[in-house]
Coordinates of C-alpha atoms in Angstrom, one line a residue:
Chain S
X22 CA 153.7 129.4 119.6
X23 CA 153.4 131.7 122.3
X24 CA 149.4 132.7 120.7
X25 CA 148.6 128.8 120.7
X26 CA 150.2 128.3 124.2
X27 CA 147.5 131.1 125.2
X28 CA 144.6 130.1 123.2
X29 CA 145.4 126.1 124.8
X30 CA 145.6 128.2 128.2
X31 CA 142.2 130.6 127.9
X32 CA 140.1 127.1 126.8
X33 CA 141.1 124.8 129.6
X34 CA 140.9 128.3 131.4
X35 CA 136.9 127.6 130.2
X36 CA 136.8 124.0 130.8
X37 CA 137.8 124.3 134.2
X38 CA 135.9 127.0 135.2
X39 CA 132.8 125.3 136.2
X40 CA 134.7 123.6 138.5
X41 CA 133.1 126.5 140.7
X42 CA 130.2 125.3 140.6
X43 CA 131.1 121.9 142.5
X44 CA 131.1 124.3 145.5
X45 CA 127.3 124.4 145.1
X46 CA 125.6 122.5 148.0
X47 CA 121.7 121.6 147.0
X48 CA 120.0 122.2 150.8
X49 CA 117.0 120.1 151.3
X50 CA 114.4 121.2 153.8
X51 CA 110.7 119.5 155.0
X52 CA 107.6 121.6 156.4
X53 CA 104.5 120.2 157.8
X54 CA 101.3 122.4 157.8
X55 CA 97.7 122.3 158.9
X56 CA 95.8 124.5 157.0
X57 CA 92.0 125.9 157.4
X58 CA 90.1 128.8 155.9
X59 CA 87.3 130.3 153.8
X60 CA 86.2 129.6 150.3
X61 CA 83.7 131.5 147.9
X62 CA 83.6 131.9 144.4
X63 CA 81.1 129.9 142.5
X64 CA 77.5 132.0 141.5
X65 CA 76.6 134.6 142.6
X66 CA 75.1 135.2 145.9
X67 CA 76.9 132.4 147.3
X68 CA 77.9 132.6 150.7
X69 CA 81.4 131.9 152.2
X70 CA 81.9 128.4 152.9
X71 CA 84.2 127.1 155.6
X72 CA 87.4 125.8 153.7
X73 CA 88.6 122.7 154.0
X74 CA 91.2 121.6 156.7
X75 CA 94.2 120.6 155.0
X76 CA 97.8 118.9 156.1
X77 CA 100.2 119.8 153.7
X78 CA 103.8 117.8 153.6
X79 CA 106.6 119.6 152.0
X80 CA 110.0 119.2 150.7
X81 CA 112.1 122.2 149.4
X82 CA 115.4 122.3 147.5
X83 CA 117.8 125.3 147.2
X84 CA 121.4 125.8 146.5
X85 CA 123.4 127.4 149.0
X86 CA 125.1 130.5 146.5
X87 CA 121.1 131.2 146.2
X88 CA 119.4 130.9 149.4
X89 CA 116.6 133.1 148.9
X90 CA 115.4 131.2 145.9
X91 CA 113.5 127.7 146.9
X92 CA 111.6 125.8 144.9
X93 CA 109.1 123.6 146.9
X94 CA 107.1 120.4 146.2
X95 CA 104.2 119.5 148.9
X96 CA 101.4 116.8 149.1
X97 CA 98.2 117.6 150.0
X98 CA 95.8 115.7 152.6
X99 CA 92.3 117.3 152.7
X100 CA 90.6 115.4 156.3
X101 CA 88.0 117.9 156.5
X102 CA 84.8 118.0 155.7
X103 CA 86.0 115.0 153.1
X104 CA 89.5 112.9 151.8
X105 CA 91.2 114.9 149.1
X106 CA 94.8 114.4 148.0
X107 CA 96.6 116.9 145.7
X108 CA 100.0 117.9 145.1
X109 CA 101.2 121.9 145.0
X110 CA 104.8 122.8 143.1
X111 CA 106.2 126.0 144.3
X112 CA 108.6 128.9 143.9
X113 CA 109.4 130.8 146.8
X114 CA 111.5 133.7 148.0
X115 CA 112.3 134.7 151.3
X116 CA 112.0 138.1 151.8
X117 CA 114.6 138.7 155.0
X118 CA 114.9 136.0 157.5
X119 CA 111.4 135.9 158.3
X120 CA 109.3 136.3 155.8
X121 CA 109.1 133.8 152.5
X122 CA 106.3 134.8 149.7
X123 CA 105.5 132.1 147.3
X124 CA 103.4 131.6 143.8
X125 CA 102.8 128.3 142.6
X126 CA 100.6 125.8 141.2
X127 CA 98.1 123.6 143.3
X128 CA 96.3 120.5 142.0
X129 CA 93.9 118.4 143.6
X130 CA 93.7 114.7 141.8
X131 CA 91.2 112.7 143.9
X132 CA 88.5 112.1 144.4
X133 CA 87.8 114.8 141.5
X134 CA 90.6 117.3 140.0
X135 CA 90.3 120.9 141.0
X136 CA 93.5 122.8 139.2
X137 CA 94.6 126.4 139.7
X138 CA 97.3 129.2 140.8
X139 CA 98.7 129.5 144.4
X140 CA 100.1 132.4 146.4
X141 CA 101.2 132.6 150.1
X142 CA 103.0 134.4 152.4
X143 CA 104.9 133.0 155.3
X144 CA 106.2 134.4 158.7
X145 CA 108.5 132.3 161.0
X146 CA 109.1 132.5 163.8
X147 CA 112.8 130.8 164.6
X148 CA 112.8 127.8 166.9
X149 CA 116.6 127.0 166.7
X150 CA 119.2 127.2 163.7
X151 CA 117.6 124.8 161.6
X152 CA 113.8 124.6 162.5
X153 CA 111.3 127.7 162.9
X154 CA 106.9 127.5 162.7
X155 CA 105.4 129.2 159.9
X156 CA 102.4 130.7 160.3
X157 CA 100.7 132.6 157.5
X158 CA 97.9 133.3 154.4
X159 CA 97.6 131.4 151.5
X160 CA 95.2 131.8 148.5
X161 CA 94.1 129.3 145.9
X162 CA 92.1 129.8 143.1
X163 CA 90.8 126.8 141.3
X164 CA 90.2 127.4 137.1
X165 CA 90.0 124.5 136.0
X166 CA 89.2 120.9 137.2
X167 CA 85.9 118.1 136.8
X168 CA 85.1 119.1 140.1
X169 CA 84.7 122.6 139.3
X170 CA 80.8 123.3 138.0
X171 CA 81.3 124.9 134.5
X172 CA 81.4 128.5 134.1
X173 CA 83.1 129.2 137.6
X174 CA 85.6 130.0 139.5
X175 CA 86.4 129.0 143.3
X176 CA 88.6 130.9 145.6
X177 CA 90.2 129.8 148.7
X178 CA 91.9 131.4 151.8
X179 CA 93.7 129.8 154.3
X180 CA 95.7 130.6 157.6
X181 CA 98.4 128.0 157.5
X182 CA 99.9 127.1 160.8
X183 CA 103.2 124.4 160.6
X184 CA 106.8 123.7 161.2
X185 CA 110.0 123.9 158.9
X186 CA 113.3 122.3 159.2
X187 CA 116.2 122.4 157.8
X188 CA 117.8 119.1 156.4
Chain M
X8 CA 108.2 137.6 168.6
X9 CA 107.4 139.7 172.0
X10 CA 104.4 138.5 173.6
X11 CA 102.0 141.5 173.1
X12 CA 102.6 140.6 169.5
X13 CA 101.6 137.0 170.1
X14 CA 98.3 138.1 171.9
X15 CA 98.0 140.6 168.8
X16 CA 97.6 137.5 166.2
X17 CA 96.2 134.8 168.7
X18 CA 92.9 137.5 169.0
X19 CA 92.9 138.4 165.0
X20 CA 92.8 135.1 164.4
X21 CA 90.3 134.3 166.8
X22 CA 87.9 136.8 165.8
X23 CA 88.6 136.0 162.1
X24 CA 87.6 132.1 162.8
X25 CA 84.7 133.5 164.7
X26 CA 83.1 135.7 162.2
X27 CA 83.5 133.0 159.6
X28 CA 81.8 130.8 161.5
X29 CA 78.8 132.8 162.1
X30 CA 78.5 134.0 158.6
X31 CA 79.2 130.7 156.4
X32 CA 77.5 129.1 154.5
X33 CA 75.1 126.4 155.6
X34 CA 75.5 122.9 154.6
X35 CA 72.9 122.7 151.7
X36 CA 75.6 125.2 150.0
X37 CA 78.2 124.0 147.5
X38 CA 81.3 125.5 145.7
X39 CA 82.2 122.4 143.6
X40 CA 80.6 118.8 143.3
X41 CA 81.9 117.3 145.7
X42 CA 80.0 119.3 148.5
X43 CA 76.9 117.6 147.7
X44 CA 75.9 114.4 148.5
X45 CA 75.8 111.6 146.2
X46 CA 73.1 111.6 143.9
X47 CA 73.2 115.1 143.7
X48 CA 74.7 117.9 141.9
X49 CA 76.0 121.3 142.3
X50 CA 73.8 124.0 140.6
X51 CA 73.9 128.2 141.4
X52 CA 75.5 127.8 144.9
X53 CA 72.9 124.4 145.7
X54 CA 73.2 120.6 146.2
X55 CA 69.9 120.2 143.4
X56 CA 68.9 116.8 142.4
X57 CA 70.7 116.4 138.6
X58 CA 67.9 117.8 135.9
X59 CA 66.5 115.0 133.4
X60 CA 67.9 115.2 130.4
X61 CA 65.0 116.3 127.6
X62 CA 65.1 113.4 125.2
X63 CA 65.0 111.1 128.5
X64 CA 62.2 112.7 129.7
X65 CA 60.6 112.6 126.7
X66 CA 60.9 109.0 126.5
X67 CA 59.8 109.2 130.3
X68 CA 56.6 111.1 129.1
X69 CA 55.9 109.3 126.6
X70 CA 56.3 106.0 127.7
X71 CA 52.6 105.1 128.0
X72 CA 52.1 106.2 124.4
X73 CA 55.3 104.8 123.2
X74 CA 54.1 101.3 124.2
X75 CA 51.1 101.7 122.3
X76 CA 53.0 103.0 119.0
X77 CA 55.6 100.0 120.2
X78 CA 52.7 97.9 120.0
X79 CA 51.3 99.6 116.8
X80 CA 54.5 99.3 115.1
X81 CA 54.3 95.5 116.1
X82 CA 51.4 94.6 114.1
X83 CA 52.2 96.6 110.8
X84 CA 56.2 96.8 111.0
X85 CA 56.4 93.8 113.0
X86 CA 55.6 91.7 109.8
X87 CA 59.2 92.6 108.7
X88 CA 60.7 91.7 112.0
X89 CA 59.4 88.6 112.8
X90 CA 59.4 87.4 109.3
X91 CA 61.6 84.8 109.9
X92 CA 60.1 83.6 112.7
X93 CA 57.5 80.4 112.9
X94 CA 55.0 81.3 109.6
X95 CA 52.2 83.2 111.7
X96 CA 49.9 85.3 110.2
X97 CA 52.4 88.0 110.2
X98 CA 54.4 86.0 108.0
X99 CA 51.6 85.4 105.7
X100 CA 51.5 89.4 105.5
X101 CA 55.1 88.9 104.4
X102 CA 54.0 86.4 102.2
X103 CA 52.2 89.3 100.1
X104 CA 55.3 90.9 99.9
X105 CA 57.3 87.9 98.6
X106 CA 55.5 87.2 95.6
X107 CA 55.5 90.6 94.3
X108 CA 59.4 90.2 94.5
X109 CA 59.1 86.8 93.1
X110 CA 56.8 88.2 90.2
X111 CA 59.5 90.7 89.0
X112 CA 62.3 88.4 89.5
X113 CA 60.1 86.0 86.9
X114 CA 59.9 89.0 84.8
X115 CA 61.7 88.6 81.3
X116 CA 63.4 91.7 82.1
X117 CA 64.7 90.7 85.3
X118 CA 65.2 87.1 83.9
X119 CA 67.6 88.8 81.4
X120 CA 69.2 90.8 83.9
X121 CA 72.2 89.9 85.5
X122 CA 72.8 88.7 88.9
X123 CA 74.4 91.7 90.3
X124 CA 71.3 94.0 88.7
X125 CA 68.9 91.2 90.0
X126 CA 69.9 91.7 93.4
X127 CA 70.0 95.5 92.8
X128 CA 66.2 94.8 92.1
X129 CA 65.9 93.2 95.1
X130 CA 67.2 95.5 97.5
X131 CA 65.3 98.3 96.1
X132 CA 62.1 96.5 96.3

């Protein structure tokens, strides 16, 4: 009796456990960022272009027993030299309170598709508890896409200047 | 941030925006498609007008000479075109045709033969 009493007791022991895991808060933040930069890529012996000046809008979700670990989701508003709109889905890390790496993928869908891997780094600088301005690199590289002539491959750098909060 | 390191970054990027903009490219340049204007495409770095397709400029070539062939064609082929169209001349040409199909359906042999094989006959005349 006494074995079954502790078998009964070790299971509800299990089932209960995850109650721990109600303690997990999922912490929502937003980031607006205007981006600008270089591209190249392309043929041969083509010249740097002038990137296009982006505003990115961004929500990110973590859980508070992991704060380092965010994953992202951001829209993407081309308004220079022409309209884009994309979407980017991120993983990023912070490294220390003031610095946050990321690697991701970004997409843009209109007015033609250019598809490809993302990586940026991110500095902030703290405005109060809850809100601080980023500023920092970020390099696309677009693979694949009906924009993209065939046979190549466009890179793009861009200093990324915005603000984060804290939901 | 102290402020020295604020001037620090403030200049970098300064003089990073600066030499960019003096050693871009130009506007006839293009990464991707969309950095040309409409109607033309991106080709080895340029904004190109799209090449012609071969076979369409072919066709384009040979456009004077087509119409004559066109025109060839209608006199000999267009007897089997226009065959059942108002009895011209053409049709008359036809006519030649007709009775040679007529003469082997009035063949015994193809009088014998069955419907199925008579229309075989036909079809392969």
């Amino acid at each position: 009796m006494a074995r079954v009493l502790a078998c009964v007791a070790v299971i509800v022991a299990l089932v209960v456990a995850p109650r721990v895991a109600s303690a997990q808060q999922y912490l929502l933040g937003a980031s607006g960022e205007l981006a600008s930069g270089v591209e190249g890529g392309g043929s041969p012996g083509v010249p740097l272009q002038i990137g296009r000046t982006r505003i990115r809008l961004g929500l990110d979700l973590r859980v508070d027993e992991f704060p380092k670990d965010i994953y992202g989701l951001g829209l993407i508003l081309d308004i220079e030299p022409r309209a884009s709109f994309g979407l980017d889905v991120r993983y990023m890390r912070r490294l220390g309170p003031k610095f946050e790496v990321s690697v991701g993928a970004i997409g843009y869908l209109m007015p033609a598709t250019l598809i490809g891997p993302s990586a940026s780094l991110s500095y902030r600088i703290p405005l109060s508890p809850v809100a601080a301005v980023t500023v920092g690199p970020e390099l696309n590289i677009y693979v694949l896409g009906s924009d993209l002539p065939d046979g190549t491959v466009v890179w793009q750098g861009l200093l990324q200047v915005g603000i984060h909060a804290d939901l | 941030m102290r402020i020295y390191e604020k001037a620090v970054l403030g200049a970098v990027a300064l003089a990073a925006l600066g030499f960019f903009a003096l050693n871009c490219g130009t506007n006839g340049d293009c990464l991707v498609y969309s950095d040309c204007a409409a109607g033309l495409t991106c080709a080895a770095g340029k904004c190109v007008p799209p090449p012609v397709a071969e076979d369409s400029g072919l066709d384009a070539e040979a456009s004077g000479d087509g119409a004559a062939l066109a025109s060839d064609a209608d006199a000999s082929g267009d007897a089997d075109a226009s065959s059942d169209a108002d009895g011209s001349t053409v049709d008359g040409t036809i006519e030649t045709d007709a009775p040679m199909d007529g003469a082997t359906n009035d063949s015994p042999a193809d009088a014998d033969a069955s419907p199925s094989e008579a229309s075989d006959g036909s079809s392969g005349g």
